[in-house]
């Protein structure tokens, strides 16, 4: 079954489009992550310079001057940003106050922007199951159109086992090709 799926021309077209979309999402996501990291570094440097230039004063008053602490990104944030855009980019540190994270990009964006920012993780979770379904549908319809479905039922194979075998073959083929 896996060989039949691999030989089918639809598999090559679907997998080529899927991999092209995944590569585009990865390039876009990594470029966006790099630019945000550069912006954070510039802001952190400016904030640190402002802190150091506040002059001589009592340490407690100096602490009340306050400083922004940028939120570090997780190691895989470029692959899957998760809740990063919704929790804020910096924390205002000031004594005697408990402050919330500030500057969350999702609050400034329009609602439809979330759909336009596809990360590689969202491409995998949304489109890989659709790829398996599309290949499974064509595989099952070919069995029915060729007339072998009646022969398989006559040999005692139930529809449940046939569908399970086809689904496993489609999933193994798709996951095997995407992991290469």
PDB file of C-alpha atoms in Angstrom:
ATOM      1  CA  UNK A   1       0.000   0.000   0.000  1.00  0.00           C
ATOM      2  CA  UNK A   2       2.855   2.387   0.817  1.00  0.00           C
ATOM      3  CA  UNK A   3       4.474   1.654  -2.543  1.00  0.00           C
ATOM      4  CA  UNK A   4       1.206   2.329  -4.350  1.00  0.00           C
ATOM      5  CA  UNK A   5       0.870   5.668  -2.560  1.00  0.00           C
ATOM      6  CA  UNK A   6       4.457   6.623  -3.381  1.00  0.00           C
ATOM      7  CA  UNK A   7       3.991   5.735  -7.052  1.00  0.00           C
ATOM      8  CA  UNK A   8       0.796   7.777  -7.318  1.00  0.00           C
ATOM      9  CA  UNK A   9       1.348  11.138  -9.002  1.00  0.00           C
ATOM     10  CA  UNK A  10      -0.992  12.887  -6.590  1.00  0.00           C
ATOM     11  CA  UNK A  11       1.299  12.063  -3.706  1.00  0.00           C
ATOM     12  CA  UNK A  12       4.249  13.809  -5.345  1.00  0.00           C
ATOM     13  CA  UNK A  13       2.188  16.905  -6.127  1.00  0.00           C
ATOM     14  CA  UNK A  14       0.614  17.107  -2.667  1.00  0.00           C
ATOM     15  CA  UNK A  15       3.883  16.444  -0.852  1.00  0.00           C
ATOM     16  CA  UNK A  16       5.743  18.946  -3.036  1.00  0.00           C
ATOM     17  CA  UNK A  17       3.193  21.655  -2.287  1.00  0.00           C
ATOM     18  CA  UNK A  18       3.183  20.771   1.409  1.00  0.00           C
ATOM     19  CA  UNK A  19       6.981  20.877   1.666  1.00  0.00           C
ATOM     20  CA  UNK A  20       7.126  24.162  -0.268  1.00  0.00           C
ATOM     21  CA  UNK A  21       4.578  25.703   2.088  1.00  0.00           C
ATOM     22  CA  UNK A  22       6.475  24.344   5.103  1.00  0.00           C
ATOM     23  CA  UNK A  23       9.766  25.755   3.796  1.00  0.00           C
ATOM     24  CA  UNK A  24       8.170  29.154   3.198  1.00  0.00           C
ATOM     25  CA  UNK A  25       6.657  29.163   6.683  1.00  0.00           C
ATOM     26  CA  UNK A  26      10.030  28.227   8.190  1.00  0.00           C
ATOM     27  CA  UNK A  27      11.891  30.949   6.311  1.00  0.00           C
ATOM     28  CA  UNK A  28       9.310  33.572   7.210  1.00  0.00           C
ATOM     29  CA  UNK A  29       9.121  32.507  10.842  1.00  0.00           C
ATOM     30  CA  UNK A  30      12.899  32.411  11.342  1.00  0.00           C
ATOM     31  CA  UNK A  31      13.321  35.826   9.678  1.00  0.00           C
ATOM     32  CA  UNK A  32      10.575  37.306  11.887  1.00  0.00           C
ATOM     33  CA  UNK A  33      12.123  35.729  14.995  1.00  0.00           C
ATOM     34  CA  UNK A  34      15.539  37.153  14.088  1.00  0.00           C
ATOM     35  CA  UNK A  35      14.164  40.682  13.565  1.00  0.00           C
ATOM     36  CA  UNK A  36      12.254  40.580  16.874  1.00  0.00           C
ATOM     37  CA  UNK A  37      15.394  39.397  18.673  1.00  0.00           C
ATOM     38  CA  UNK A  38      17.371  42.281  17.153  1.00  0.00           C
ATOM     39  CA  UNK A  39      14.698  44.784  18.243  1.00  0.00           C
ATOM     40  CA  UNK A  40      14.752  43.349  21.761  1.00  0.00           C
ATOM     41  CA  UNK A  41      18.538  43.655  21.887  1.00  0.00           C
ATOM     42  CA  UNK A  42      18.415  47.320  20.803  1.00  0.00           C
ATOM     43  CA  UNK A  43      15.731  48.151  23.368  1.00  0.00           C
ATOM     44  CA  UNK A  44      17.574  46.264  26.141  1.00  0.00           C
ATOM     45  CA  UNK A  45      20.771  48.127  25.325  1.00  0.00           C
ATOM     46  CA  UNK A  46      18.988  51.510  25.371  1.00  0.00           C
ATOM     47  CA  UNK A  47      17.259  50.668  28.651  1.00  0.00           C
ATOM     48  CA  UNK A  48      20.536  49.577  30.226  1.00  0.00           C
ATOM     49  CA  UNK A  49      22.228  52.802  29.077  1.00  0.00           C
ATOM     50  CA  UNK A  50      19.369  54.848  30.558  1.00  0.00           C
ATOM     51  CA  UNK A  51      19.715  52.952  33.854  1.00  0.00           C
ATOM     52  CA  UNK A  52      23.453  53.553  34.027  1.00  0.00           C
ATOM     53  CA  UNK A  53      23.103  57.273  33.192  1.00  0.00           C
ATOM     54  CA  UNK A  54      20.686  58.123  36.001  1.00  0.00           C
ATOM     55  CA  UNK A  55      23.508  59.517  38.052  1.00  0.00           C
ATOM     56  CA  UNK A  56      24.505  59.296  41.703  1.00  0.00           C
ATOM     57  CA  UNK A  57      21.584  58.806  44.070  1.00  0.00           C
ATOM     58  CA  UNK A  58      20.445  56.765  46.999  1.00  0.00           C
ATOM     59  CA  UNK A  59      20.113  53.067  46.006  1.00  0.00           C
ATOM     60  CA  UNK A  60      16.447  52.933  47.008  1.00  0.00           C
ATOM     61  CA  UNK A  61      15.611  55.968  44.881  1.00  0.00           C
ATOM     62  CA  UNK A  62      17.668  54.521  42.067  1.00  0.00           C
ATOM     63  CA  UNK A  63      15.610  51.337  42.271  1.00  0.00           C
ATOM     64  CA  UNK A  64      12.410  53.398  42.021  1.00  0.00           C
ATOM     65  CA  UNK A  65      13.736  54.717  38.714  1.00  0.00           C
ATOM     66  CA  UNK A  66      12.685  51.325  37.301  1.00  0.00           C
ATOM     67  CA  UNK A  67      13.885  49.338  34.321  1.00  0.00           C
ATOM     68  CA  UNK A  68      12.386  47.158  31.616  1.00  0.00           C
ATOM     69  CA  UNK A  69      13.467  43.515  31.546  1.00  0.00           C
ATOM     70  CA  UNK A  70      12.877  41.878  28.145  1.00  0.00           C
ATOM     71  CA  UNK A  71      11.284  38.445  28.128  1.00  0.00           C
ATOM     72  CA  UNK A  72      13.670  35.823  26.723  1.00  0.00           C
ATOM     73  CA  UNK A  73      12.277  33.672  23.941  1.00  0.00           C
ATOM     74  CA  UNK A  74      12.260  29.881  24.266  1.00  0.00           C
ATOM     75  CA  UNK A  75      14.685  27.906  22.117  1.00  0.00           C
ATOM     76  CA  UNK A  76      12.003  26.728  19.672  1.00  0.00           C
ATOM     77  CA  UNK A  77      10.071  30.009  19.483  1.00  0.00           C
ATOM     78  CA  UNK A  78      10.920  30.409  15.801  1.00  0.00           C
ATOM     79  CA  UNK A  79       9.367  27.011  15.043  1.00  0.00           C
ATOM     80  CA  UNK A  80       6.334  27.427  17.307  1.00  0.00           C
ATOM     81  CA  UNK A  81       5.775  30.820  18.958  1.00  0.00           C
ATOM     82  CA  UNK A  82       3.057  29.410  21.207  1.00  0.00           C
ATOM     83  CA  UNK A  83       1.650  32.093  23.513  1.00  0.00           C
ATOM     84  CA  UNK A  84       4.655  34.406  23.065  1.00  0.00           C
ATOM     85  CA  UNK A  85       2.792  37.081  21.080  1.00  0.00           C
ATOM     86  CA  UNK A  86      -0.004  37.120  23.681  1.00  0.00           C
ATOM     87  CA  UNK A  87       1.941  37.394  26.962  1.00  0.00           C
ATOM     88  CA  UNK A  88       4.027  40.504  26.401  1.00  0.00           C
ATOM     89  CA  UNK A  89       7.627  41.287  25.530  1.00  0.00           C
ATOM     90  CA  UNK A  90       8.923  43.119  28.612  1.00  0.00           C
ATOM     91  CA  UNK A  91       8.327  43.453  32.330  1.00  0.00           C
ATOM     92  CA  UNK A  92       8.602  46.800  34.122  1.00  0.00           C
ATOM     93  CA  UNK A  93      10.675  46.228  37.270  1.00  0.00           C
ATOM     94  CA  UNK A  94      10.024  48.647  40.084  1.00  0.00           C
ATOM     95  CA  UNK A  95      10.145  48.096  43.861  1.00  0.00           C
ATOM     96  CA  UNK A  96       6.921  47.746  45.851  1.00  0.00           C
ATOM     97  CA  UNK A  97       4.852  47.080  42.716  1.00  0.00           C
ATOM     98  CA  UNK A  98       3.785  43.925  40.959  1.00  0.00           C
ATOM     99  CA  UNK A  99       3.591  44.797  37.282  1.00  0.00           C
ATOM    100  CA  UNK A 100       2.181  42.854  34.366  1.00  0.00           C
ATOM    101  CA  UNK A 101       4.016  42.018  31.166  1.00  0.00           C
ATOM    102  CA  UNK A 102       3.704  44.790  28.592  1.00  0.00           C
ATOM    103  CA  UNK A 103       3.911  45.207  24.828  1.00  0.00           C
ATOM    104  CA  UNK A 104       2.137  42.110  23.577  1.00  0.00           C
ATOM    105  CA  UNK A 105       2.020  42.182  19.769  1.00  0.00           C
ATOM    106  CA  UNK A 106      -1.316  40.340  19.615  1.00  0.00           C
ATOM    107  CA  UNK A 107      -3.083  43.199  21.406  1.00  0.00           C
ATOM    108  CA  UNK A 108      -1.977  45.672  18.733  1.00  0.00           C
ATOM    109  CA  UNK A 109      -2.817  43.444  15.763  1.00  0.00           C
ATOM    110  CA  UNK A 110      -6.139  43.052  14.034  1.00  0.00           C
ATOM    111  CA  UNK A 111      -7.934  39.722  14.596  1.00  0.00           C
ATOM    112  CA  UNK A 112      -7.314  38.400  11.088  1.00  0.00           C
ATOM    113  CA  UNK A 113      -3.523  38.818  11.449  1.00  0.00           C
ATOM    114  CA  UNK A 114      -3.335  35.620  13.526  1.00  0.00           C
ATOM    115  CA  UNK A 115      -4.348  33.599  10.487  1.00  0.00           C
ATOM    116  CA  UNK A 116      -1.748  35.231   8.254  1.00  0.00           C
ATOM    117  CA  UNK A 117       1.183  34.419  10.532  1.00  0.00           C
ATOM    118  CA  UNK A 118       1.709  30.750   9.895  1.00  0.00           C
ATOM    119  CA  UNK A 119       4.450  29.083  11.866  1.00  0.00           C
ATOM    120  CA  UNK A 120       5.998  25.778  10.809  1.00  0.00           C
ATOM    121  CA  UNK A 121       4.219  24.088  13.723  1.00  0.00           C
ATOM    122  CA  UNK A 122       0.825  25.366  12.585  1.00  0.00           C
ATOM    123  CA  UNK A 123       1.500  24.172   9.038  1.00  0.00           C
ATOM    124  CA  UNK A 124       2.336  20.702  10.335  1.00  0.00           C
ATOM    125  CA  UNK A 125      -0.638  20.461  12.678  1.00  0.00           C
ATOM    126  CA  UNK A 126      -3.174  21.848  10.214  1.00  0.00           C
ATOM    127  CA  UNK A 127      -2.068  20.514   6.839  1.00  0.00           C
ATOM    128  CA  UNK A 128      -0.446  17.137   7.516  1.00  0.00           C
ATOM    129  CA  UNK A 129      -3.763  15.550   8.586  1.00  0.00           C
ATOM    130  CA  UNK A 130      -5.410  17.033   5.484  1.00  0.00           C
ATOM    131  CA  UNK A 131      -2.670  15.500   3.336  1.00  0.00           C
ATOM    132  CA  UNK A 132      -3.282  12.087   4.916  1.00  0.00           C
ATOM    133  CA  UNK A 133      -7.045  12.434   4.345  1.00  0.00           C
ATOM    134  CA  UNK A 134      -6.583  13.439   0.698  1.00  0.00           C
ATOM    135  CA  UNK A 135      -4.286  10.501   0.001  1.00  0.00           C
ATOM    136  CA  UNK A 136      -6.511   8.086   1.897  1.00  0.00           C
ATOM    137  CA  UNK A 137      -9.580   9.189  -0.020  1.00  0.00           C
ATOM    138  CA  UNK A 138      -7.911   8.586  -3.357  1.00  0.00           C
ATOM    139  CA  UNK A 139      -6.557   5.235  -2.184  1.00  0.00           C
ATOM    140  CA  UNK A 140      -9.967   4.011  -1.038  1.00  0.00           C
ATOM    141  CA  UNK A 141     -11.762   5.313  -4.107  1.00  0.00           C
ATOM    142  CA  UNK A 142      -9.261   3.503  -6.358  1.00  0.00           C
ATOM    143  CA  UNK A 143     -10.017   0.214  -4.590  1.00  0.00           C
ATOM    144  CA  UNK A 144     -13.724   0.726  -5.095  1.00  0.00           C
ATOM    145  CA  UNK A 145     -13.428   1.860  -8.725  1.00  0.00           C
ATOM    146  CA  UNK A 146     -11.172  -1.031  -9.708  1.00  0.00           C
ATOM    147  CA  UNK A 147     -13.613  -3.575  -8.284  1.00  0.00           C
ATOM    148  CA  UNK A 148     -11.235  -5.096  -5.756  1.00  0.00           C
ATOM    149  CA  UNK A 149     -13.398  -3.921  -2.856  1.00  0.00           C
ATOM    150  CA  UNK A 150     -15.952  -6.675  -3.527  1.00  0.00           C
ATOM    151  CA  UNK A 151     -13.184  -9.254  -3.722  1.00  0.00           C
ATOM    152  CA  UNK A 152     -11.735  -8.092  -0.408  1.00  0.00           C
ATOM    153  CA  UNK A 153     -15.155  -8.226   1.254  1.00  0.00           C
ATOM    154  CA  UNK A 154     -15.690 -11.668  -0.260  1.00  0.00           C
ATOM    155  CA  UNK A 155     -12.390 -12.836   1.224  1.00  0.00           C
ATOM    156  CA  UNK A 156     -13.651 -11.832   4.670  1.00  0.00           C
ATOM    157  CA  UNK A 157     -11.904  -8.501   5.155  1.00  0.00           C
ATOM    158  CA  UNK A 158     -14.128  -6.062   7.009  1.00  0.00           C
ATOM    159  CA  UNK A 159     -14.397  -2.414   5.995  1.00  0.00           C
ATOM    160  CA  UNK A 160     -13.028  -1.380   9.378  1.00  0.00           C
ATOM    161  CA  UNK A 161      -9.755  -3.299   8.865  1.00  0.00           C
ATOM    162  CA  UNK A 162      -9.440  -2.073   5.290  1.00  0.00           C
ATOM    163  CA  UNK A 163      -9.832   1.555   6.382  1.00  0.00           C
ATOM    164  CA  UNK A 164      -7.420   1.059   9.285  1.00  0.00           C
ATOM    165  CA  UNK A 165      -4.761  -0.431   7.008  1.00  0.00           C
ATOM    166  CA  UNK A 166      -5.128   2.328   4.435  1.00  0.00           C
ATOM    167  CA  UNK A 167      -4.995   5.033   7.129  1.00  0.00           C
ATOM    168  CA  UNK A 168      -1.852   3.566   8.678  1.00  0.00           C
ATOM    169  CA  UNK A 169      -0.180   3.286   5.272  1.00  0.00           C
ATOM    170  CA  UNK A 170      -1.060   6.913   4.392  1.00  0.00           C
ATOM    171  CA  UNK A 171       0.132   8.208   7.750  1.00  0.00           C
ATOM    172  CA  UNK A 172       3.408   6.221   7.659  1.00  0.00           C
ATOM    173  CA  UNK A 173       4.103   7.341   4.098  1.00  0.00           C
ATOM    174  CA  UNK A 174       3.391  11.037   4.807  1.00  0.00           C
ATOM    175  CA  UNK A 175       5.293  11.168   8.090  1.00  0.00           C
ATOM    176  CA  UNK A 176       8.172   9.172   6.612  1.00  0.00           C
ATOM    177  CA  UNK A 177       8.512  11.596   3.691  1.00  0.00           C
ATOM    178  CA  UNK A 178       8.253  14.736   5.842  1.00  0.00           C
ATOM    179  CA  UNK A 179      10.918  13.500   8.255  1.00  0.00           C
ATOM    180  CA  UNK A 180      13.459  13.064   5.452  1.00  0.00           C
TER     181      UNK A 180
END
